[in-house]
mmCIF file of C-alpha atoms and ligand atoms in Angstrom:
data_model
loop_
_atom_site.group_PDB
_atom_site.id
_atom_site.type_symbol
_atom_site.label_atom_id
_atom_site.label_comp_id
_atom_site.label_asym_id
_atom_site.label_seq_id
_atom_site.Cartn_x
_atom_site.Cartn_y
_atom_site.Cartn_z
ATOM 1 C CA UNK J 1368 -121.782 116.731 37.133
ATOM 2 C CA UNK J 1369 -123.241 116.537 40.486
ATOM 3 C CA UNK J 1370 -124.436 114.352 43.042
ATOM 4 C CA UNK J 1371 -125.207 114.537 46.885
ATOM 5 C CA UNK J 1372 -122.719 111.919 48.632
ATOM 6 C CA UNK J 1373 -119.355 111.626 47.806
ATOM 7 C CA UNK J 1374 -118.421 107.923 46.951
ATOM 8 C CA UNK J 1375 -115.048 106.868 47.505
ATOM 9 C CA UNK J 1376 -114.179 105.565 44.345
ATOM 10 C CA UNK J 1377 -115.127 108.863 42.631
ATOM 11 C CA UNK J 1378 -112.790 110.541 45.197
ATOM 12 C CA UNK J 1379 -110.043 107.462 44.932
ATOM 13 C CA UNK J 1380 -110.335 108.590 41.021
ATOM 14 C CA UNK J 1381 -109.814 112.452 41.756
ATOM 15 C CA UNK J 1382 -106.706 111.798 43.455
ATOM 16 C CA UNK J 1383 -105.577 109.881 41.174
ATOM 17 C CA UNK J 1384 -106.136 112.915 38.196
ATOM 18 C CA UNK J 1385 -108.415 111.055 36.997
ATOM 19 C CA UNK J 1386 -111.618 112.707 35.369
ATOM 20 C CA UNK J 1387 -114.552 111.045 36.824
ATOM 21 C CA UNK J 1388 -115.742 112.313 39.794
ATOM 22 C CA UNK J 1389 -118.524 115.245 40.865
ATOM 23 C CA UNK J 1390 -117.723 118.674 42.738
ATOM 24 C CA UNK J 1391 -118.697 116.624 46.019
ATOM 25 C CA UNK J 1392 -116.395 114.077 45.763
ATOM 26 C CA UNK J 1393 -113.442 117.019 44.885
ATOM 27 C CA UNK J 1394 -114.678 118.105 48.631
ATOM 28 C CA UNK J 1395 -114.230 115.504 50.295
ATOM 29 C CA UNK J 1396 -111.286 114.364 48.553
ATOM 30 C CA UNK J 1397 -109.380 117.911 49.118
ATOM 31 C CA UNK J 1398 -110.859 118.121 52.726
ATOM 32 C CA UNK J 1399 -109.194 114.929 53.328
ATOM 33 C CA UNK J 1400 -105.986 116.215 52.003
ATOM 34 C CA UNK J 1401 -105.987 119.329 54.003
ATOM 35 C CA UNK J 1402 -105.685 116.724 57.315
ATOM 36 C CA UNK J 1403 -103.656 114.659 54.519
ATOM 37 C CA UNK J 1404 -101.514 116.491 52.400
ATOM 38 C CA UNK J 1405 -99.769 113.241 50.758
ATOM 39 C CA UNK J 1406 -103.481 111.920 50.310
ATOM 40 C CA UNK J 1407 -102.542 111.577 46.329
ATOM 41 C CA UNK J 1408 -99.211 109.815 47.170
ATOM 42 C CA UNK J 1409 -101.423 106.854 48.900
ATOM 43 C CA UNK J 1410 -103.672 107.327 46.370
ATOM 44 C CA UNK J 1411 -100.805 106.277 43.759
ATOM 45 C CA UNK J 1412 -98.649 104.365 45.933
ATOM 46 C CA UNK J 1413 -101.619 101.777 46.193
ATOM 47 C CA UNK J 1414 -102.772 101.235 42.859
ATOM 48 C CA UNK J 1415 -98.866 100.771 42.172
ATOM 49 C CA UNK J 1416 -98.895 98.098 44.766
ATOM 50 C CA UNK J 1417 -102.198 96.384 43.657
ATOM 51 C CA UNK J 1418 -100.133 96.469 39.624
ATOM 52 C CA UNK J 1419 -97.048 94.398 41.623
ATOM 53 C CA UNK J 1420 -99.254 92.338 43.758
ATOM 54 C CA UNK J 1421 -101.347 91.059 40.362
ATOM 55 C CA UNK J 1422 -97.924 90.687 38.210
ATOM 56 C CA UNK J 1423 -96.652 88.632 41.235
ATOM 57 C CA UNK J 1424 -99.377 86.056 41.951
ATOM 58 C CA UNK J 1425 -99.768 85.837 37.547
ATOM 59 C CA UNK J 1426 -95.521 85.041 37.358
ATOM 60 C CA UNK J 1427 -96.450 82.035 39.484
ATOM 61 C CA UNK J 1428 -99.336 80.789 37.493
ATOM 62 C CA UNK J 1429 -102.568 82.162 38.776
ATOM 63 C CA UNK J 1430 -104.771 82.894 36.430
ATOM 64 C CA UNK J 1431 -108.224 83.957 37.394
ATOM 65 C CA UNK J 1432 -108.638 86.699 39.891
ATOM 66 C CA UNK J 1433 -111.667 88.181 41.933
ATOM 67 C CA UNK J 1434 -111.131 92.116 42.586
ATOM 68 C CA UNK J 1435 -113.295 93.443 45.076
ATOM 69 C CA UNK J 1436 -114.063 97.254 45.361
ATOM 70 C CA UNK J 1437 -112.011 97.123 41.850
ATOM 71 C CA UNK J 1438 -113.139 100.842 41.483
ATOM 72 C CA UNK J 1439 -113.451 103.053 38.220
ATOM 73 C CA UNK J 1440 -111.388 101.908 35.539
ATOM 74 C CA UNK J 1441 -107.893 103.497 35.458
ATOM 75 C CA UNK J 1442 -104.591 102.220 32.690
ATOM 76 C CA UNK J 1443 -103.027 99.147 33.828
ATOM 77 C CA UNK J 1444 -106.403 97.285 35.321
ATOM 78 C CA UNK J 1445 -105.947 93.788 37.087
ATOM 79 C CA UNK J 1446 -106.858 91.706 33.955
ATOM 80 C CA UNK J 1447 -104.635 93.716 31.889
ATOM 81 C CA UNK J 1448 -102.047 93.051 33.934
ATOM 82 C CA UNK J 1449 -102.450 89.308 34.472
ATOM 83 C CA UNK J 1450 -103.011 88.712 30.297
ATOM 84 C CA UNK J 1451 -100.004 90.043 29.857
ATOM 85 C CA UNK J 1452 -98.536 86.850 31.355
ATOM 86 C CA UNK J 1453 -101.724 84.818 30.923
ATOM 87 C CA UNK J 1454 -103.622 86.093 27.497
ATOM 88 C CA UNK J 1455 -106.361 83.720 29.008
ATOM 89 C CA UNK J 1456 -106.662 84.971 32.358
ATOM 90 C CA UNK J 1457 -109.888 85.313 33.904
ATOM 91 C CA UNK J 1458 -110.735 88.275 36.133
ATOM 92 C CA UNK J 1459 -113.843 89.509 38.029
ATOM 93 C CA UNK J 1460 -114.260 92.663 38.878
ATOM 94 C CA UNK J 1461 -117.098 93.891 41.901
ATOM 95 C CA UNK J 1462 -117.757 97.365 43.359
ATOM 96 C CA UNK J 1463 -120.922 98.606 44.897
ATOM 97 C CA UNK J 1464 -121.063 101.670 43.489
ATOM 98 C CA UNK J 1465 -123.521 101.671 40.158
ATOM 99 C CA UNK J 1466 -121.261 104.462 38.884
ATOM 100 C CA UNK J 1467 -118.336 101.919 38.637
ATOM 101 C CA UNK J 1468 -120.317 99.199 37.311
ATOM 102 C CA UNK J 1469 -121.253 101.283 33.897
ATOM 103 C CA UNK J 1470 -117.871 102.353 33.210
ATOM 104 C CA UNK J 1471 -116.741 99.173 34.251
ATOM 105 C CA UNK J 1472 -118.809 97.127 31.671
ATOM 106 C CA UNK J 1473 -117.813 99.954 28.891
ATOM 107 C CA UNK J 1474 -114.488 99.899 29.537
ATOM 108 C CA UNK J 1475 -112.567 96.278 31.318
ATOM 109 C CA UNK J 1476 -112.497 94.341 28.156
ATOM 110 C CA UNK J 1477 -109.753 92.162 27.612
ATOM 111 C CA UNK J 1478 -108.373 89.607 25.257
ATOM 112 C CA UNK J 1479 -110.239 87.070 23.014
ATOM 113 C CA UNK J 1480 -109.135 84.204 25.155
ATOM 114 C CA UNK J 1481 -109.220 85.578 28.675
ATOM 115 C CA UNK J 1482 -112.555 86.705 30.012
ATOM 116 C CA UNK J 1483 -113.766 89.476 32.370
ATOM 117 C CA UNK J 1484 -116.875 89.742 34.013
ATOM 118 C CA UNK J 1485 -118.908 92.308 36.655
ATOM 119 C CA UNK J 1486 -121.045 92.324 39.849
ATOM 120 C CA UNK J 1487 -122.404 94.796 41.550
ATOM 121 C CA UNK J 1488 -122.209 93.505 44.702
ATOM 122 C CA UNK J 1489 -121.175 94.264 48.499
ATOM 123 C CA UNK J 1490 -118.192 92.892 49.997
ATOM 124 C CA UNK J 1491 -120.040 92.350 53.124
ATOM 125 C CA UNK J 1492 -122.180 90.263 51.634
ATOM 126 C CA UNK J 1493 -119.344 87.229 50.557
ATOM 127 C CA UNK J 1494 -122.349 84.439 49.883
ATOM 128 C CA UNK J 1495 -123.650 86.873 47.547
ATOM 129 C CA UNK J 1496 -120.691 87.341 45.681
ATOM 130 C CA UNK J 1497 -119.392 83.301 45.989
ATOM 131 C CA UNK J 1498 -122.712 82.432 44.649
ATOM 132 C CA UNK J 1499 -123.303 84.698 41.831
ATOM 133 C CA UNK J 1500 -123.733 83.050 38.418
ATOM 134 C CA UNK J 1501 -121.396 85.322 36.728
ATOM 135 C CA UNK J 1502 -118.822 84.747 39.446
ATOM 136 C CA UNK J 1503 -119.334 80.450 38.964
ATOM 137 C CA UNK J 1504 -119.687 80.701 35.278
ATOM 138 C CA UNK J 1505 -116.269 82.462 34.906
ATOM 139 C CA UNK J 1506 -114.080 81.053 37.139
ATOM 140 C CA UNK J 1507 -113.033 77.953 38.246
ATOM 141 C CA UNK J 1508 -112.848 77.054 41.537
ATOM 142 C CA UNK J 1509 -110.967 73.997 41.957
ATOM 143 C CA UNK J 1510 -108.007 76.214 40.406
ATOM 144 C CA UNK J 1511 -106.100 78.876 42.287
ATOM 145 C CA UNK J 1512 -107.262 82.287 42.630
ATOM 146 C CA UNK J 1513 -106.286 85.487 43.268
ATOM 147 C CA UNK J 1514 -108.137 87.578 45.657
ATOM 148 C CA UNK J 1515 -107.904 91.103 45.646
ATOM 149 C CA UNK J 1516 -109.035 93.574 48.285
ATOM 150 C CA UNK J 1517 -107.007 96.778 47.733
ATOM 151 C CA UNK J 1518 -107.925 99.601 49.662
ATOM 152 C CA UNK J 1519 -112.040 98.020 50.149
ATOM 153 C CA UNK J 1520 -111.316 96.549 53.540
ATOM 154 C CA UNK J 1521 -111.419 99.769 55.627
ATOM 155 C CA UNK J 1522 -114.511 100.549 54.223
ATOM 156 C CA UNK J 1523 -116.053 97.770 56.457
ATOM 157 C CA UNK J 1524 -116.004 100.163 59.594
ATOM 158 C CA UNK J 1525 -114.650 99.125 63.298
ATOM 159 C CA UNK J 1526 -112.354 96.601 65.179
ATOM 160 C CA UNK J 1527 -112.184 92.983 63.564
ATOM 161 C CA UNK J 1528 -115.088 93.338 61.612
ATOM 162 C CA UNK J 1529 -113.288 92.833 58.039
ATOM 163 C CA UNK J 1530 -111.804 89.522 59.118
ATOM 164 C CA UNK J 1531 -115.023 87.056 59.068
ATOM 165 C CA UNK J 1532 -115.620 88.862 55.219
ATOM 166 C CA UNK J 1533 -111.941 87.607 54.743
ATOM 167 C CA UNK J 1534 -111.984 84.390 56.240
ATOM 168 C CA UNK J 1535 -115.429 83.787 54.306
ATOM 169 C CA UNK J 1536 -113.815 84.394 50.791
ATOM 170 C CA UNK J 1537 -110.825 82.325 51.315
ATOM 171 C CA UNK J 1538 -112.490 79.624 52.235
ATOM 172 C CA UNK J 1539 -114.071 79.508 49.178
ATOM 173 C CA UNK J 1540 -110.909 78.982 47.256
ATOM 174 C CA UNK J 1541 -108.701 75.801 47.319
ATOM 175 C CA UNK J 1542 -104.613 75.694 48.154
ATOM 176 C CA UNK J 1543 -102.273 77.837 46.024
ATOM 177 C CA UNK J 1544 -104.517 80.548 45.697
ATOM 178 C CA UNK J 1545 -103.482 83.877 47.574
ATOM 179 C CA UNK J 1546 -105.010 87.564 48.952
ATOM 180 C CA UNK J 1547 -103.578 90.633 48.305
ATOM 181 C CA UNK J 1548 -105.016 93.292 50.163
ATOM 182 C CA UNK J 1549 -104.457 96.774 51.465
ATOM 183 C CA UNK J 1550 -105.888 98.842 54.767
ATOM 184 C CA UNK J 1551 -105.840 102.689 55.801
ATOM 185 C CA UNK J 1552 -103.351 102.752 58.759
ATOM 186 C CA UNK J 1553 -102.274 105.003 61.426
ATOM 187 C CA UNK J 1554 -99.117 103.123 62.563
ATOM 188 C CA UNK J 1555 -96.793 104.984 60.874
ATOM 189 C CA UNK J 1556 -98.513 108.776 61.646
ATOM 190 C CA UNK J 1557 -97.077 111.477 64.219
ATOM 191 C CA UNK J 1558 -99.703 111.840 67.044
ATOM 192 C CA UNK J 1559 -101.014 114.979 65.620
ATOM 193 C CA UNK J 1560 -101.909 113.493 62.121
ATOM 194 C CA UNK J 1561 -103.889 110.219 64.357
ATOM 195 C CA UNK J 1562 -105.563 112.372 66.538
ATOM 196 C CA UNK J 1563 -106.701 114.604 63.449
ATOM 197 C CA UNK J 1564 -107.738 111.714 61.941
ATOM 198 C CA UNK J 1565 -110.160 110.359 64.790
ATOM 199 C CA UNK J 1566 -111.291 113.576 64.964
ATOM 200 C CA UNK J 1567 -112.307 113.402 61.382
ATOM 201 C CA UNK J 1568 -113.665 109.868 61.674
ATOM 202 C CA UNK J 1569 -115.898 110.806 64.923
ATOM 203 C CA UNK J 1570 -117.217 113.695 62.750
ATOM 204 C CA UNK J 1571 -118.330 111.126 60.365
ATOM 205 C CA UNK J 1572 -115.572 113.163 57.575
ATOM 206 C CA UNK J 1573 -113.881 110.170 56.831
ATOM 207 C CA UNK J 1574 -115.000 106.556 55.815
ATOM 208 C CA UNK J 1575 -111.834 104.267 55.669
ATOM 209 C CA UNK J 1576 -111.248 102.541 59.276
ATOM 210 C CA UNK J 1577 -107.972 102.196 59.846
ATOM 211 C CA UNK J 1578 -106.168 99.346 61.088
ATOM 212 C CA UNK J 1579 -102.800 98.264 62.840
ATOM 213 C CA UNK J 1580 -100.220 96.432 62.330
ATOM 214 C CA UNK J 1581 -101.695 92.992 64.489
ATOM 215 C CA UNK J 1582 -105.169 93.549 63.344
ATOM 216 C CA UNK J 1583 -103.996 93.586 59.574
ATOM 217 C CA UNK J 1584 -101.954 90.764 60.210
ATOM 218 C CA UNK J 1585 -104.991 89.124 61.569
ATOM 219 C CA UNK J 1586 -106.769 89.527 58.091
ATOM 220 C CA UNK J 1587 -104.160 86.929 56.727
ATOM 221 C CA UNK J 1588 -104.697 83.972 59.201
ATOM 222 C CA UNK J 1589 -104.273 80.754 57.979
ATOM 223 C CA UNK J 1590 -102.002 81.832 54.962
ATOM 224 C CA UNK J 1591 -98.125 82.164 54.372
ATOM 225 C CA UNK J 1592 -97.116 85.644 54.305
ATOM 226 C CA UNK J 1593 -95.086 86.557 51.116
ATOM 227 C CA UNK J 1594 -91.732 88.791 51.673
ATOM 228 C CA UNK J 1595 -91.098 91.209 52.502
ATOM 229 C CA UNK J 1596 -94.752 90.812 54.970
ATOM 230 C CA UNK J 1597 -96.956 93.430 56.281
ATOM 231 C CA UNK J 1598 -95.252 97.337 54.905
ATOM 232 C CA UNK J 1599 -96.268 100.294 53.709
ATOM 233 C CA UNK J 1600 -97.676 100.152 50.352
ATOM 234 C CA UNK J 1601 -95.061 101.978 48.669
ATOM 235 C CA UNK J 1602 -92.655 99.462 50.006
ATOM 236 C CA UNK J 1603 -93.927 95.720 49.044
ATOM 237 C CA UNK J 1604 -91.668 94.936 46.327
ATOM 238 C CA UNK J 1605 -90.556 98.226 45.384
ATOM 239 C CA UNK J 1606 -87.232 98.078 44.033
ATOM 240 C CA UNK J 1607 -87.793 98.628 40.505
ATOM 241 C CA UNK J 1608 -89.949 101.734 41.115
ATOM 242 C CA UNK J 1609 -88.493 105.153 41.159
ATOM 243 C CA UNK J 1610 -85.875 105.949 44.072
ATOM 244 C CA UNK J 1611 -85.927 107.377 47.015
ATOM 245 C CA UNK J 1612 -89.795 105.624 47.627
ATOM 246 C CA UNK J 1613 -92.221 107.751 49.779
ATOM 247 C CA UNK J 1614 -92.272 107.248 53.516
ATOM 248 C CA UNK J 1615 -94.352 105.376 54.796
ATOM 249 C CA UNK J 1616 -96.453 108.175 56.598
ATOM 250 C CA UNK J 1617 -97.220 109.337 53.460
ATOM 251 C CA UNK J 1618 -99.115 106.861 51.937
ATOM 252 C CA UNK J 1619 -100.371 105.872 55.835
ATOM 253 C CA UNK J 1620 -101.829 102.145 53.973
ATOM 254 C CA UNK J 1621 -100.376 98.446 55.299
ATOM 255 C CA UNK J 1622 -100.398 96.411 52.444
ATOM 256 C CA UNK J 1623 -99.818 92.717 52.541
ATOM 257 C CA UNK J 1624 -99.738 89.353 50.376
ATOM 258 C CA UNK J 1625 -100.576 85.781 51.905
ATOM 259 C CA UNK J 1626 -100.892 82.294 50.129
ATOM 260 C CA UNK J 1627 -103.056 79.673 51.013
ATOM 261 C CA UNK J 1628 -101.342 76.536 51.642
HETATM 262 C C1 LIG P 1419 -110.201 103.394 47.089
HETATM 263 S S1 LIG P 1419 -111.071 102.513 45.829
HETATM 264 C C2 LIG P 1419 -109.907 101.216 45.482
HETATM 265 C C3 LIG P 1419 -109.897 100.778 44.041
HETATM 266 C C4 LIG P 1419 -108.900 99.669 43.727
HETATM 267 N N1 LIG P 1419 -109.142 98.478 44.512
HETATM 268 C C5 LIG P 1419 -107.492 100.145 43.986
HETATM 269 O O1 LIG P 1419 -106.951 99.807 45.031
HETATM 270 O O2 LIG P 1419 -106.931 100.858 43.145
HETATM 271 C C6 LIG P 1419 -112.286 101.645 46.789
HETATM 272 C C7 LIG P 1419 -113.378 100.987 45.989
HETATM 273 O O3 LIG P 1419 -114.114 100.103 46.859
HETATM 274 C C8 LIG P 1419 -115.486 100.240 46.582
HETATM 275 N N2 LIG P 1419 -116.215 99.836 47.793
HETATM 276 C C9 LIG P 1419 -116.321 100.500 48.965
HETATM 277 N N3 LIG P 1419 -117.048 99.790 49.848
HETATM 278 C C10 LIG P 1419 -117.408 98.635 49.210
HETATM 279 C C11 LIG P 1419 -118.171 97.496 49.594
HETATM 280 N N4 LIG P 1419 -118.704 97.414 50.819
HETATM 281 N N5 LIG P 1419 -118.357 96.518 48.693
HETATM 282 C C12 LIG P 1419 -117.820 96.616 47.442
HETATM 283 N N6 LIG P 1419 -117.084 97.657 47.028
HETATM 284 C C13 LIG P 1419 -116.885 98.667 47.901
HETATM 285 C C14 LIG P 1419 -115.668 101.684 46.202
HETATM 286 O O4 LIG P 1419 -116.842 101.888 45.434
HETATM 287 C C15 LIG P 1419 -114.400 101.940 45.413
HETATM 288 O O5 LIG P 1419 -114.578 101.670 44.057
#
């Protein structure tokens, strides 16, 4: 395999031990963890998160979901989880990366009575997305939905520019729907692992913008924040997952959950 970029979802995949990635992505990805070394503890921390955050919107009732930056397919994808409690649960899935789209379409099928369906599309480009015939012909939206945007947000680079994407989406859905979303952080870092990082970032080595506490907040205007609010992704909801749970340094990604009233 080979290609001349590394693409984060081919890296997100690596870390995860996945198998679809090329030596480039393996670069960047182990480069990262060198600054990193917990890089793969984010990397599973968050998809566990994104697994509680879909199981908790589906236990109260929603049942069609829009997954932004869903990445490559891994066990336990969002419509999986949701027709578990909804066998007709609608879910669809968008990434910009052509890579994800093909294994995407080959592998996210779901039940007979739910549906799935898959856009290549940019999440900076919301109208795009909200008008897309395959977006309108599977979901309704007059009924709640859930948005996800796990670990896609800080790949819309610098201060405040994710939240007019955010605001954008959710006002496309009515009351009772909610976001779940997730953001690179450097709150919880020593000084030496932030300034290593905006070293890295003002080299151009690293792609995911990383935002605070307030600015994250910020993403979730408008909505009512679910318990326990903004934390560390290995801590939203954890209490069933193994014990002692990382620290938050080590997964260094805010995660958060907000429903619109
Ligand atoms: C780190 S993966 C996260 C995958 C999944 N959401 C999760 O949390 O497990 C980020 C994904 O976002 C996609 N992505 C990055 N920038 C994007 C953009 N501007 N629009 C749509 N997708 C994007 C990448 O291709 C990748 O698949």
């Amino acid at each position: 395999m080979s290609d001349d970029k590394p693409q984060p979802a081919r890296r997100y995949n690596y870390w995860l031990g996945g198998k679809d990635h090329y030596a480039v992505d393996r670069e960047s990805g182990d480069e990262i963890e060198k600054a990193f070394p917990t890089v793969r503890t984010m990397a599973v921390e968050n998809r566990q998160f994104l697994r509680r955050a879909t199981a908790y919107m589906a236990e109260r009732g929603v049942r069609q979901f829009i997954d932004i930056g869903c990445g490559l397919p891994t066990h336990d994808n969002t419509h999986e989880i949701a027709q578990r409690f909804h066998p007709d649960a609608r879910v669809v899935y968008i990434d910009n990366d052509p890579i994800v789209m093909v294994h995407a379409r080959a592998l996210l099928t779901g039940t007979p009575q739910g549906r799935t369906a898959y856009i290549e599309a940019d999440l900076n480009d919301p109208e795009r997305i909200l008008a897309h015939d395959d977006l309108t012909g599977t979901l309704d939206l007059s009924q709640p939905v859930g948005l996800m945007l796990v670990a896609v947000l800080h790949f819309i680079m610098g201060p405040g520019a994710a939240n007019p994407v955010v605001k954008r989406l959710l006002d496309a859905l009515p009351p009772g729907s909610y976001l779940a979303a997730s953001n690179a952080t450097k709150d919880f870092s020593t000084p030496e692992m932030a300034a290593a990082y905006d070293a890295m970032i003002a080299a151009g080595r690293v792609d995911a913008w990383p935002r605070d506490r307030a600015e994250f907040a910020g993403l979730f205007e408008g909505l009512e924040v679910v318990e326990p609010g903004f934390v560390a992704v290995s801590e939203w909801r954890a209490e069933n997952e193994p014990q002692p749970r990382p620290a938050p340094a080590e997964v260094a990604v805010y995660c958060g959950v907000g429903r619109k009233p």
